[in-house]
mmCIF file of C-alpha atoms in Angstrom:
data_model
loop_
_atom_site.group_PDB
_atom_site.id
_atom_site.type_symbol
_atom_site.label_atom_id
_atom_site.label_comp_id
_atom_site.label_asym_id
_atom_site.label_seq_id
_atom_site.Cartn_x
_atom_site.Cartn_y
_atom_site.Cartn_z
ATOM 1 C CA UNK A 1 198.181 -4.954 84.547
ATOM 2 C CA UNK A 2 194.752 -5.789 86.723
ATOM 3 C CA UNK A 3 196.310 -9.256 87.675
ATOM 4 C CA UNK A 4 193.155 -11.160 89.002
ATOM 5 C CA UNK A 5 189.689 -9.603 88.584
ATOM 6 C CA UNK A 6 186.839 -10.952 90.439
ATOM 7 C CA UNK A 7 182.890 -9.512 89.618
ATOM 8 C CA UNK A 8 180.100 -8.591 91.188
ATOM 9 C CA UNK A 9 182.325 -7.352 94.555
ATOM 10 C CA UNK A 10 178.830 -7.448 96.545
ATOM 11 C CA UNK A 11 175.923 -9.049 96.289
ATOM 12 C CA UNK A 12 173.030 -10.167 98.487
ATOM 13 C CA UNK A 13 170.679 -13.061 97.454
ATOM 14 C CA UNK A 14 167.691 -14.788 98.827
ATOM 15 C CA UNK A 15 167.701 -18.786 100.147
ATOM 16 C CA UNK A 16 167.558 -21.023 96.794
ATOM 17 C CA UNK A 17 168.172 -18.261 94.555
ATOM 18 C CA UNK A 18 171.588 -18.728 92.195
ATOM 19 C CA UNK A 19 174.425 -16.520 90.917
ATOM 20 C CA UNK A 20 177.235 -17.063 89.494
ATOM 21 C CA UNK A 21 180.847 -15.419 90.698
ATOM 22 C CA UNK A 22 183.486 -14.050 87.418
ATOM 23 C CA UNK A 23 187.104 -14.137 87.773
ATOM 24 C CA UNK A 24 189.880 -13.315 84.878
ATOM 25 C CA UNK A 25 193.547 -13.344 85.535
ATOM 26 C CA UNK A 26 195.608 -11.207 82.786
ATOM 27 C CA UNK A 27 198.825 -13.420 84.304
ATOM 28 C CA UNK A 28 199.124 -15.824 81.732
ATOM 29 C CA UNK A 29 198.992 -18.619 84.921
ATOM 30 C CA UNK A 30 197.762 -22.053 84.222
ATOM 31 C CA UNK A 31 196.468 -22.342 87.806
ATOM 32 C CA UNK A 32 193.767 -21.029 89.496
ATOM 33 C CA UNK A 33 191.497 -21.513 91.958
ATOM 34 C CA UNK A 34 188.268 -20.526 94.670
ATOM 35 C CA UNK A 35 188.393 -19.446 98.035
ATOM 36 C CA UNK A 36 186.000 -18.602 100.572
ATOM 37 C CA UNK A 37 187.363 -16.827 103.673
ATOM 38 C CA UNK A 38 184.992 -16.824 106.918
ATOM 39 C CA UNK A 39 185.228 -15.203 109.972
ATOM 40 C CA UNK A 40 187.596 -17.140 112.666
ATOM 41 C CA UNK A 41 188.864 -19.433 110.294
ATOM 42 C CA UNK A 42 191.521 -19.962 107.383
ATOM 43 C CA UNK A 43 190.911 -19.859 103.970
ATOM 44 C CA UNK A 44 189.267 -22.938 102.461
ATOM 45 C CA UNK A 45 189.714 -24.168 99.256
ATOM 46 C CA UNK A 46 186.368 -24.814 96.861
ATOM 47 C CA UNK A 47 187.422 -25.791 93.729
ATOM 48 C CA UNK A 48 190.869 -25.938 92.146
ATOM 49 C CA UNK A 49 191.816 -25.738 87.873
ATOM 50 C CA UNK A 50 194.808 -26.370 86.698
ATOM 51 C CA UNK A 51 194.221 -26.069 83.137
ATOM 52 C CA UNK A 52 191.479 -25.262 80.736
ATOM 53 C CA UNK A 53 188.741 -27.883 80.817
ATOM 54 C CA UNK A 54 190.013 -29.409 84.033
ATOM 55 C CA UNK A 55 188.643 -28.565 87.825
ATOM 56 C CA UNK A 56 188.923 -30.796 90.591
ATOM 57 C CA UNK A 57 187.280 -30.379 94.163
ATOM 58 C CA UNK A 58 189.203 -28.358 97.328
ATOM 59 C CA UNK A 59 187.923 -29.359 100.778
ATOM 60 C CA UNK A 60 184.515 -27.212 101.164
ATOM 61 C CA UNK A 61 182.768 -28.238 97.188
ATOM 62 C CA UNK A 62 179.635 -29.147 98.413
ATOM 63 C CA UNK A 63 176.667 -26.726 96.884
ATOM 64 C CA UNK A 64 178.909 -25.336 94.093
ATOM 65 C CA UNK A 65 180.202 -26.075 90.530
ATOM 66 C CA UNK A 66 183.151 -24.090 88.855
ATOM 67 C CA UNK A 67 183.808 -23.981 84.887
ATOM 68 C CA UNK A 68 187.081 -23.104 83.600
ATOM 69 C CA UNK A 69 185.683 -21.381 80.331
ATOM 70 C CA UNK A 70 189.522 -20.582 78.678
ATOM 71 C CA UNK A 71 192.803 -20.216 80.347
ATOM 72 C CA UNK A 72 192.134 -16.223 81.453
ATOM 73 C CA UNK A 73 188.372 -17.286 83.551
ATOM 74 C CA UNK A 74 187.270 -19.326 86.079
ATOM 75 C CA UNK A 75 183.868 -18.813 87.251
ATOM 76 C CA UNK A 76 182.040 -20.050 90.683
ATOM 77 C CA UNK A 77 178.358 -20.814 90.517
ATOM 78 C CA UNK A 78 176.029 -21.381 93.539
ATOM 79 C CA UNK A 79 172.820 -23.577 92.032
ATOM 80 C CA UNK A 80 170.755 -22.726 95.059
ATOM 81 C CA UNK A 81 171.877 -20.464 97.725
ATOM 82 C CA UNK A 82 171.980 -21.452 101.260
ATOM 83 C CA UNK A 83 172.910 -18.940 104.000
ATOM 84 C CA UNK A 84 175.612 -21.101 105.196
ATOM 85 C CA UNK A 85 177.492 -19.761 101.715
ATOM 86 C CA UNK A 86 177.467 -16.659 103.326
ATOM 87 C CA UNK A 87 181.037 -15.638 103.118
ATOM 88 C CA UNK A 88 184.268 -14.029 101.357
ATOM 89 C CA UNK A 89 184.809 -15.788 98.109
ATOM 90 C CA UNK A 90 188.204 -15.050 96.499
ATOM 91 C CA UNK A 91 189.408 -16.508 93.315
ATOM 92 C CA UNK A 92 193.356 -16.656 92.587
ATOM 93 C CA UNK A 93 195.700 -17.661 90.219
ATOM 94 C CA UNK A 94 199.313 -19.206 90.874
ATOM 95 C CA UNK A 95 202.163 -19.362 87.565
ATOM 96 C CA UNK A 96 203.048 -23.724 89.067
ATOM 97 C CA UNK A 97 200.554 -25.977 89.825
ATOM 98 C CA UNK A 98 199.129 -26.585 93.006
ATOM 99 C CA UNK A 99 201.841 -28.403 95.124
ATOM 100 C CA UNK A 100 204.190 -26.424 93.557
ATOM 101 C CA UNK A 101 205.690 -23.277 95.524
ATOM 102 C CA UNK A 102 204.098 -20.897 93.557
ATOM 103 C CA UNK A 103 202.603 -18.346 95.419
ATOM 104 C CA UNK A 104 198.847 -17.086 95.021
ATOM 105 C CA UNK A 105 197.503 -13.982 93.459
ATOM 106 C CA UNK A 106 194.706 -13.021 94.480
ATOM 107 C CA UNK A 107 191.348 -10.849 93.434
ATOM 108 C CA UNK A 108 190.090 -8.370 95.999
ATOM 109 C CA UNK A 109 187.128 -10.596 96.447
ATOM 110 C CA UNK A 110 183.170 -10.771 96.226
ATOM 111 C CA UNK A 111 180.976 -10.164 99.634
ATOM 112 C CA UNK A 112 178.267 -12.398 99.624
ATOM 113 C CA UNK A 113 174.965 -12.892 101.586
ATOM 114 C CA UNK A 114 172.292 -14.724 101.965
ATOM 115 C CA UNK A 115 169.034 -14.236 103.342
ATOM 116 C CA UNK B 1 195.804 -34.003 109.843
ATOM 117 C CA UNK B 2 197.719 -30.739 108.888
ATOM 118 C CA UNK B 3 197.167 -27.447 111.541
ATOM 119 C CA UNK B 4 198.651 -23.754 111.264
ATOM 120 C CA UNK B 5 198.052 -22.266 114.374
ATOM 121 C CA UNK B 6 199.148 -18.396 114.221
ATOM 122 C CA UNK B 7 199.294 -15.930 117.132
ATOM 123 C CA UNK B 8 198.526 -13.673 118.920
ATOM 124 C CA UNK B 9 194.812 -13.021 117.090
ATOM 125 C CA UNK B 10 195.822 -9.511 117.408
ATOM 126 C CA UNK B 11 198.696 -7.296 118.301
ATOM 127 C CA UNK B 12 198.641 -3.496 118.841
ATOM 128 C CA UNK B 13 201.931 -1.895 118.309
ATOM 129 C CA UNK B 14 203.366 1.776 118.946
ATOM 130 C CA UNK B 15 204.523 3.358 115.889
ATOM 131 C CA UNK B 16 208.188 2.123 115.894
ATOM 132 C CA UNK B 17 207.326 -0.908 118.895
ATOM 133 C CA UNK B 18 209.449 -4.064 116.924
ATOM 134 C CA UNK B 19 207.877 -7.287 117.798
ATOM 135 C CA UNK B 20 207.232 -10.764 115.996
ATOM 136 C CA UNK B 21 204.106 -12.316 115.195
ATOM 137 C CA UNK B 22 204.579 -16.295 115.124
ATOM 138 C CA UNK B 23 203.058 -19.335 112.613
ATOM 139 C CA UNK B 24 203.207 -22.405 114.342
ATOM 140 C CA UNK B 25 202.448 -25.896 112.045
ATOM 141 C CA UNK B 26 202.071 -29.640 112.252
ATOM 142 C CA UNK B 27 202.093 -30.806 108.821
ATOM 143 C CA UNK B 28 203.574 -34.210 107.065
ATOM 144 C CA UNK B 29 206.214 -33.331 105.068
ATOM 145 C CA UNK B 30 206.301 -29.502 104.389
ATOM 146 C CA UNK B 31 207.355 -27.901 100.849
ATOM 147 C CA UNK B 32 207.022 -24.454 101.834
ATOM 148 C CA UNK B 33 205.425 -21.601 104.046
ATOM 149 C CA UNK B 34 204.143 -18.764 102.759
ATOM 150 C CA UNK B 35 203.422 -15.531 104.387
ATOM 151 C CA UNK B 36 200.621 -12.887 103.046
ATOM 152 C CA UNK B 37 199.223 -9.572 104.030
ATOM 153 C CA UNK B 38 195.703 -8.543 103.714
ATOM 154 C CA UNK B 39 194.318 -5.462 104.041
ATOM 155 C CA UNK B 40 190.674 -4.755 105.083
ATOM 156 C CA UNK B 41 188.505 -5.249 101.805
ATOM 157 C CA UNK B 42 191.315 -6.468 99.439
ATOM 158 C CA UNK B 43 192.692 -10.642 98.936
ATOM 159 C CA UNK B 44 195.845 -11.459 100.647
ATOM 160 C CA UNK B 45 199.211 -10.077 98.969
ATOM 161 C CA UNK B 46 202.083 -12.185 98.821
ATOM 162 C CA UNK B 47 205.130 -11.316 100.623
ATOM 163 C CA UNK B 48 207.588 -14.487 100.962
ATOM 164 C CA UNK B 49 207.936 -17.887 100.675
ATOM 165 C CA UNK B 50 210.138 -20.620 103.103
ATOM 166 C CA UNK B 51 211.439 -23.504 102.342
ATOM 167 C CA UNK B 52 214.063 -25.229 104.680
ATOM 168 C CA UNK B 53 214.678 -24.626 108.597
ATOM 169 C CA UNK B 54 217.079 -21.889 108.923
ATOM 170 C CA UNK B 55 216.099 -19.772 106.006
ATOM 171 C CA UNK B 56 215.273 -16.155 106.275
ATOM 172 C CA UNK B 57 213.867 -13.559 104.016
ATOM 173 C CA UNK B 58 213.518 -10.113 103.762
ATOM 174 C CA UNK B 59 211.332 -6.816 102.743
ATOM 175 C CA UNK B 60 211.832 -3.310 104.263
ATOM 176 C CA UNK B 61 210.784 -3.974 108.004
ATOM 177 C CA UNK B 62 209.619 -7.193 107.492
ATOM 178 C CA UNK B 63 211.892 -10.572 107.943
ATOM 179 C CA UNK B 64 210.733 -14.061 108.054
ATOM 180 C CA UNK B 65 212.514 -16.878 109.503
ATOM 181 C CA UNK B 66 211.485 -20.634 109.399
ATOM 182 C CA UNK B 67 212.132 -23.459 111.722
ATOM 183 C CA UNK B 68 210.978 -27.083 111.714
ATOM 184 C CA UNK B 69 208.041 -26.022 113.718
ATOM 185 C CA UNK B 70 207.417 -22.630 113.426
ATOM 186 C CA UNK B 71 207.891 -19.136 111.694
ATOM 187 C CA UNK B 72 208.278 -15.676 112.479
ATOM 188 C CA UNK B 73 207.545 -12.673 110.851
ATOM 189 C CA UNK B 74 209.311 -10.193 112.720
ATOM 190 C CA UNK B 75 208.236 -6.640 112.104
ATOM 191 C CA UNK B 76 210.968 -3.498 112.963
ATOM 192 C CA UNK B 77 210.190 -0.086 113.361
ATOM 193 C CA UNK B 78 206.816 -0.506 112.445
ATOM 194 C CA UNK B 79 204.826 2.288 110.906
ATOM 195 C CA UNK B 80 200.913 3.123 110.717
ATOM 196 C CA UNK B 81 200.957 2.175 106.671
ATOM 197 C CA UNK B 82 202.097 -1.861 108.203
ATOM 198 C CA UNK B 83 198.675 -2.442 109.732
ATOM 199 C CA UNK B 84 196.926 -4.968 108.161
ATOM 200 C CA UNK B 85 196.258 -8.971 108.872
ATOM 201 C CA UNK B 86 199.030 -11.267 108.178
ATOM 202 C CA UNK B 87 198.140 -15.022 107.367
ATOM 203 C CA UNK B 88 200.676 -17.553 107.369
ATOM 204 C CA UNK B 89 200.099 -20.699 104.649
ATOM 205 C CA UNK B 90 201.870 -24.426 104.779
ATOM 206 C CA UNK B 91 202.426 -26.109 101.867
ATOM 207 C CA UNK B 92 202.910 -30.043 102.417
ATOM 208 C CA UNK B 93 202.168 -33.653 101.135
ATOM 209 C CA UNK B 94 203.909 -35.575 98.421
ATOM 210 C CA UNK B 95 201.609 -36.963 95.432
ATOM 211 C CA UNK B 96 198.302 -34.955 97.151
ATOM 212 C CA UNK B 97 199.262 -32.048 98.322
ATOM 213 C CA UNK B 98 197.608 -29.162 100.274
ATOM 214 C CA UNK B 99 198.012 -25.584 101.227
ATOM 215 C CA UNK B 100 196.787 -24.962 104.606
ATOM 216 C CA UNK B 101 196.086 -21.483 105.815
ATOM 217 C CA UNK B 102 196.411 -20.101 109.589
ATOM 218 C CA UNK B 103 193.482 -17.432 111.053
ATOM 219 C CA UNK B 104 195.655 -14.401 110.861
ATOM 220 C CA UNK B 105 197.116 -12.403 113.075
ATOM 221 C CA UNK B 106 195.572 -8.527 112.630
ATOM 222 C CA UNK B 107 198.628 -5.951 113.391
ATOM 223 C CA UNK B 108 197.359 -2.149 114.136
ATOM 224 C CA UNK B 109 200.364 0.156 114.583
ATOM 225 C CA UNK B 110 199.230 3.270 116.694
ATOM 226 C CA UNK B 111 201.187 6.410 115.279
#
């Protein structure tokens, strides 16, 4: 049981270029959602799902789009890369929906920088 | 606007040193508090959630308490194997809701 799967875990891109981040949960959770974690702060939401074919916007959205492809994967793409994106992005998963007290599960995350 | 202030930043403990580490919020209207552990490298791990003032919960050396301001995460006998950062989420809002999550506080028990 992997729980929630994130890929690449590293990568390093230049100003403007664009990626896109994986994730897969194997939980069976209608929820999930994008983090990015940054050095002296909290985790900040990017992007929540809470179904297949919905997303709506967390509190940092600004320079990135999510698709929720099917209820396992929920992918993070940066159009053009900005080295203020340089960060900790982790994608989780929670069984409720967000408000709910359902606690996160998390992927081990995916280092990114930009140059 | 909602805060979660945890502290201390850091803490370095003696192998078997108890002490607490403390999650302080303002928030409108909480649901629940959540407490995680992340080790270097990995995403946070859950390891309890709060709900009311006066509610406690435990996990081998671990206990967390809850009170209308603050929590604690009180840590007993601690070993190397419990270093790691611990962050500290509030859950609150009614309608539009939103999870707010503290810095951390990064533990380092010294054998």
């Amino acid at each position: 049981n992997a729980g929630v799967t994130q890929t690449p875990k590293f990568q390093v891109l230049k100003t403007g270029q664009s990626m896109t981040l994986q994730c897969a949960q194997d939980m069976n959770h209608n929820s999930m959602y994008w983090y990015r974690q940054d050095p002296g702060m909290g985790l900040r939401l990017i992007y929540y799902s809470a179904s297949e074919g919905t997303t709506d916007k967390g509190e940092v959205p600004n320079g990135y789009n999510v698709s929720r492809l099917n209820k396992r994967e929920f992918s993070l793409r940066l159009e053009s890369a900005a080295p203020s994106q340089t960060s900790v992005y982790f994608c989780a998963s929670s069984e409720g929906p967000r408000g709910y007290n359902s606690p996160l599960h998390f992927g081990n995350g995916t280092r990114l920088t930009v140059t | 606007e909602d805060q979660v202030t945890q502290s201390p930043e850091a803490l370095r403990l003696q192998e078997g040193e108890s002490s607490s580490l403390n999650c302080s919020y303002t928030v409108s209207g909480l649901r629940g508090l959540f407490w995680y552990r992340q080790d270097p490298g990995k995403g946070p791990e859950f390891l309890f959630t709060l709900y009311s003032a006066g509610e406690e919960k435990e996990k081998e050396r671990l206990k967390a308490t809850l009170t209308k301001k603050e929590s604690f995460l009180h840590i007993t006998a601690p070993k190397p194997e419990d270093s790691a950062t611990y962050l500290c989420a509030v859950l609150s809002g009614a309608g539009s809701y939103q999870l707010t999550f503290g810095k951390g506080t990064k533990l380092s028990v010294i054998p």
